[in-house]
Amino acid sequence: MFEALMDSAYVKSLPFLFEGLQLTLLITVIGLILGFILGAIMGLARLSKNRLTYGISTVFVEVVRGTPILAQVMFIYFGLSEDLIGVNISGLTAAIIAITINAGAYIAEIVRGAVHSIDRGQFEAGRSLGLTERQTMRYIVWPQAFKRMIPPLGNQFIISLKDTSLFSVIAVGELLYMGRQYFNATAEVFETLVMVCLIYLMITIPTSLILRRIERKLDV
């Protein structure tokens, strides 16, 4: 029975799929790290009293959130041609840029909402202690706001992880693309797609459970 299981089409596809999973996780993690940096900047800019700063950040958020990530990655990969920027963009680079920009726009709203949710009294308390506005944000407001960001940031990880499946259109060898390559070669479509879905679930379900536990622990 064990030998039959190991010889099944489900198990045979795993080495091929795990190769794609590595790239999926790489794109997701790097894209989200860069996306958080971009999102933090844009989120704080959305709270700025400077009209130009606020305007630029708002346009960025609305444009990115108002267009599908599939269109964004195709624009980056096909639209930003060598004639326009002087370099060829690889599929992997385009995928990371797309996740960074897309996640950054949503994280900007997470940051803006979290900071905005902190009671104004915290800002006033910092100023009464002689702290500058920047110091108040850094030492008093930001730590409290970041605590509230953790659950939605975790949800963004899940969303971005699933969004990487769209990058098969530019031949990035992520999980779904490798699954398609495998079942095109073996004609084992059902078995391969079942394993692709199970691998996604093996990541998203534990992540969701961990997020719920963190949310309860932090009481946010």
Short mmCIF file of C-alpha atoms in Angstrom, two decimals:
data_model
loop_
_atom_site.label_atom_id
_atom_site.label_comp_id
_atom_site.label_asym_id
_atom_site.label_seq_id
_atom_site.Cartn_x
_atom_site.Cartn_y
_atom_site.Cartn_z
CA MET A 1 0.00 0.00 0.00
CA PHE A 2 2.81 2.39 0.90
CA GLU A 3 4.58 1.63 -2.35
CA ALA A 4 1.37 2.24 -4.27
CA LEU A 5 0.96 5.59 -2.52
CA MET A 6 4.52 6.65 -3.25
CA ASP A 7 4.05 5.61 -6.87
CA SER A 8 0.81 7.57 -7.25
CA ALA A 9 0.50 10.62 -9.49
CA TYR A 10 -0.19 12.78 -6.42
CA VAL A 11 3.15 12.04 -4.75
CA LYS A 12 5.15 12.03 -7.96
CA SER A 13 4.21 15.65 -8.65
CA LEU A 14 5.46 16.91 -5.27
CA PRO A 15 9.18 17.44 -6.08
CA PHE A 16 8.18 19.48 -9.11
CA LEU A 17 5.59 21.48 -7.16
CA PHE A 18 7.90 22.15 -4.21
CA GLU A 19 10.33 23.72 -6.64
CA GLY A 20 7.60 26.17 -7.60
CA LEU A 21 6.63 26.68 -3.96
CA GLN A 22 10.12 27.95 -3.16
CA LEU A 23 9.76 30.69 -5.76
CA THR A 24 6.22 31.48 -4.59
CA LEU A 25 7.44 32.03 -1.04
CA LEU A 26 10.46 34.01 -2.22
CA ILE A 27 8.30 36.41 -4.24
CA THR A 28 5.77 36.75 -1.41
CA VAL A 29 8.26 37.36 1.40
CA ILE A 30 10.52 39.80 -0.48
CA GLY A 31 7.52 41.57 -2.00
CA LEU A 32 5.84 41.99 1.38
CA ILE A 33 8.98 43.24 3.12
CA LEU A 34 9.46 45.88 0.44
CA GLY A 35 5.70 46.45 0.33
CA PHE A 36 5.62 47.15 4.06
CA ILE A 37 8.35 49.77 3.71
CA LEU A 38 6.51 51.37 0.80
CA GLY A 39 3.17 51.05 2.56
CA ALA A 40 4.46 52.61 5.78
CA ILE A 41 5.78 55.60 3.85
CA MET A 42 2.60 56.03 1.85
CA GLY A 43 0.36 55.39 4.85
CA LEU A 44 2.07 58.07 6.91
CA ALA A 45 2.02 60.37 3.89
CA ARG A 46 -1.75 59.90 3.78
CA LEU A 47 -1.85 61.43 7.26
CA SER A 48 0.31 64.38 6.26
CA LYS A 49 -1.05 67.92 6.34
CA ASN A 50 1.09 68.74 3.31
CA ARG A 51 -1.22 68.78 0.29
CA LEU A 52 1.41 67.59 -2.17
CA THR A 53 2.51 64.69 0.01
CA TYR A 54 -1.07 63.72 0.73
CA GLY A 55 -2.04 64.05 -2.93
CA ILE A 56 0.79 61.88 -4.26
CA SER A 57 0.17 59.14 -1.72
CA THR A 58 -3.58 59.20 -2.33
CA VAL A 59 -3.17 58.93 -6.10
CA PHE A 60 -0.77 56.01 -5.63
CA VAL A 61 -3.13 54.14 -3.32
CA GLU A 62 -6.24 54.73 -5.44
CA VAL A 63 -4.57 53.85 -8.76
CA VAL A 64 -2.99 50.63 -7.47
CA ARG A 65 -6.07 49.51 -5.55
CA GLY A 66 -8.27 50.36 -8.52
CA THR A 67 -6.41 48.15 -10.99
CA PRO A 68 -5.96 44.35 -10.89
CA ILE A 69 -2.55 42.97 -10.02
CA LEU A 70 -2.61 40.92 -13.23
CA ALA A 71 -2.75 44.14 -15.27
CA GLN A 72 -0.02 45.64 -13.09
CA VAL A 73 2.44 42.79 -13.56
CA MET A 74 1.78 42.67 -17.31
CA PHE A 75 2.36 46.42 -17.53
CA ILE A 76 5.64 46.06 -15.64
CA TYR A 77 6.81 43.05 -17.65
CA PHE A 78 5.57 43.96 -21.12
CA GLY A 79 4.89 47.69 -20.87
CA LEU A 80 8.15 48.84 -19.34
CA SER A 81 10.16 47.72 -22.34
CA GLU A 82 13.84 48.17 -23.00
CA ASP A 83 13.01 51.20 -25.15
CA LEU A 84 11.30 52.91 -22.19
CA ILE A 85 13.66 52.28 -19.29
CA GLY A 86 16.71 50.89 -21.04
CA VAL A 87 16.73 47.43 -19.39
CA ASN A 88 14.94 44.14 -19.75
CA ILE A 89 12.89 43.17 -16.70
CA SER A 90 12.94 39.48 -15.82
CA GLY A 91 9.73 37.71 -14.87
CA LEU A 92 10.91 37.26 -11.29
CA THR A 93 11.81 40.93 -10.93
CA ALA A 94 8.46 41.99 -12.42
CA ALA A 95 6.63 39.67 -10.00
CA ILE A 96 8.43 41.06 -6.95
CA ILE A 97 7.82 44.64 -8.10
CA ALA A 98 4.13 43.88 -8.66
CA ILE A 99 3.70 42.35 -5.19
CA THR A 100 5.63 45.26 -3.65
CA ILE A 101 3.49 47.91 -5.31
CA ASN A 102 0.19 46.10 -4.89
CA ALA A 103 0.75 45.11 -1.27
CA GLY A 104 2.23 48.53 -0.55
CA ALA A 105 -1.02 50.25 -1.53
CA TYR A 106 -3.11 48.02 0.75
CA ILE A 107 -0.58 48.19 3.57
CA ALA A 108 -0.65 51.99 3.27
CA GLU A 109 -4.32 51.89 4.22
CA ILE A 110 -3.57 49.44 7.04
CA VAL A 111 -0.92 51.82 8.40
CA ARG A 112 -3.13 54.88 7.96
CA GLY A 113 -6.05 53.21 9.70
CA ALA A 114 -3.92 51.87 12.56
CA VAL A 115 -2.26 55.22 13.28
CA HIS A 116 -5.56 57.06 12.90
CA SER A 117 -7.15 54.70 15.45
CA ILE A 118 -4.75 55.77 18.20
CA ASP A 119 -6.37 58.24 20.56
CA ARG A 120 -5.34 61.86 19.98
CA GLY A 121 -4.50 62.04 23.65
CA GLN A 122 -1.42 59.91 22.95
CA PHE A 123 -0.11 62.56 20.57
CA GLU A 124 -0.82 65.30 23.08
CA ALA A 125 0.86 63.29 25.85
CA GLY A 126 4.02 63.04 23.78
CA ARG A 127 4.05 66.75 23.07
CA SER A 128 3.51 67.51 26.75
CA LEU A 129 6.62 65.46 27.53
CA GLY A 130 8.64 67.69 25.24
CA LEU A 131 8.85 65.22 22.37
CA THR A 132 8.76 66.41 18.79
CA GLU A 133 6.01 65.22 16.47
CA ARG A 134 8.40 62.70 14.91
CA GLN A 135 9.57 61.42 18.31
CA THR A 136 5.98 61.11 19.48
CA MET A 137 5.17 59.02 16.42
CA ARG A 138 8.27 56.86 16.82
CA TYR A 139 8.18 56.15 20.55
CA ILE A 140 4.51 56.41 21.52
CA VAL A 141 2.11 56.13 18.58
CA TRP A 142 3.89 53.73 16.22
CA PRO A 143 4.40 50.85 18.73
CA GLN A 144 0.68 50.92 19.58
CA ALA A 145 -0.35 51.22 15.95
CA PHE A 146 1.95 48.40 14.83
CA LYS A 147 0.29 46.08 17.33
CA ARG A 148 -3.01 46.75 15.59
CA MET A 149 -1.47 46.19 12.16
CA ILE A 150 -0.39 42.60 12.81
CA PRO A 151 -3.68 40.79 11.97
CA PRO A 152 -4.36 42.70 8.72
CA LEU A 153 -0.71 42.35 7.72
CA GLY A 154 -1.04 38.60 8.15
CA ASN A 155 -4.14 38.63 5.97
CA GLN A 156 -2.20 40.59 3.36
CA PHE A 157 0.45 37.85 3.40
CA ILE A 158 -2.22 35.28 2.51
CA ILE A 159 -3.65 37.49 -0.23
CA SER A 160 -0.23 38.18 -1.75
CA LEU A 161 0.70 34.50 -1.57
CA LYS A 162 -2.38 33.58 -3.61
CA ASP A 163 -1.80 36.50 -5.99
CA THR A 164 1.52 34.97 -7.07
CA SER A 165 -0.49 32.34 -8.96
CA LEU A 166 -1.33 35.04 -11.51
CA PHE A 167 2.32 35.44 -12.44
CA SER A 168 2.19 32.27 -14.50
CA VAL A 169 1.09 34.57 -17.35
CA ILE A 170 4.65 35.93 -17.55
CA ALA A 171 6.20 32.46 -17.18
CA VAL A 172 7.39 32.89 -13.60
CA GLY A 173 8.04 29.40 -12.26
CA GLU A 174 5.85 29.71 -9.17
CA LEU A 175 3.68 26.93 -7.78
CA LEU A 176 0.76 27.04 -10.22
CA TYR A 177 3.03 27.51 -13.23
CA MET A 178 5.08 24.47 -12.27
CA GLY A 179 1.84 22.54 -11.79
CA ARG A 180 0.73 23.47 -15.30
CA GLN A 181 4.09 22.45 -16.70
CA TYR A 182 3.85 19.10 -14.92
CA PHE A 183 0.33 18.18 -16.02
CA ASN A 184 1.04 19.34 -19.58
CA ALA A 185 3.88 16.81 -19.66
CA THR A 186 2.09 13.98 -17.85
CA ALA A 187 -1.60 14.65 -18.62
CA GLU A 188 -2.30 14.11 -14.89
CA VAL A 189 -4.37 17.27 -14.58
CA PHE A 190 -6.70 16.36 -11.71
CA GLU A 191 -4.04 14.88 -9.47
CA THR A 192 -1.64 17.77 -10.01
CA LEU A 193 -4.19 20.49 -9.34
CA VAL A 194 -5.36 18.70 -6.21
CA MET A 195 -1.79 18.80 -4.88
CA VAL A 196 -1.38 22.46 -5.90
CA CYS A 197 -4.49 23.38 -3.90
CA LEU A 198 -3.40 21.28 -0.92
CA ILE A 199 0.01 22.98 -0.84
CA TYR A 200 -1.64 26.41 -0.82
CA LEU A 201 -3.94 25.26 1.99
CA MET A 202 -0.99 23.87 3.95
CA ILE A 203 0.33 27.44 4.12
CA THR A 204 -2.82 29.55 4.35
CA ILE A 205 -4.76 27.55 6.96
CA PRO A 206 -1.95 27.41 9.58
CA THR A 207 -1.22 31.09 8.91
CA SER A 208 -4.88 31.96 9.53
CA LEU A 209 -4.92 29.96 12.77
CA ILE A 210 -1.71 31.63 13.97
CA LEU A 211 -3.16 35.06 13.17
CA ARG A 212 -6.30 34.32 15.16
CA ARG A 213 -4.21 33.25 18.12
CA ILE A 214 -2.05 36.38 17.89
CA GLU A 215 -5.15 38.53 17.60
CA ARG A 216 -6.65 37.00 20.74
CA LYS A 217 -3.33 37.31 22.59
CA LEU A 218 -2.86 40.95 21.65
CA ASP A 219 -6.56 41.64 22.19
CA VAL A 220 -6.83 43.77 19.02
#
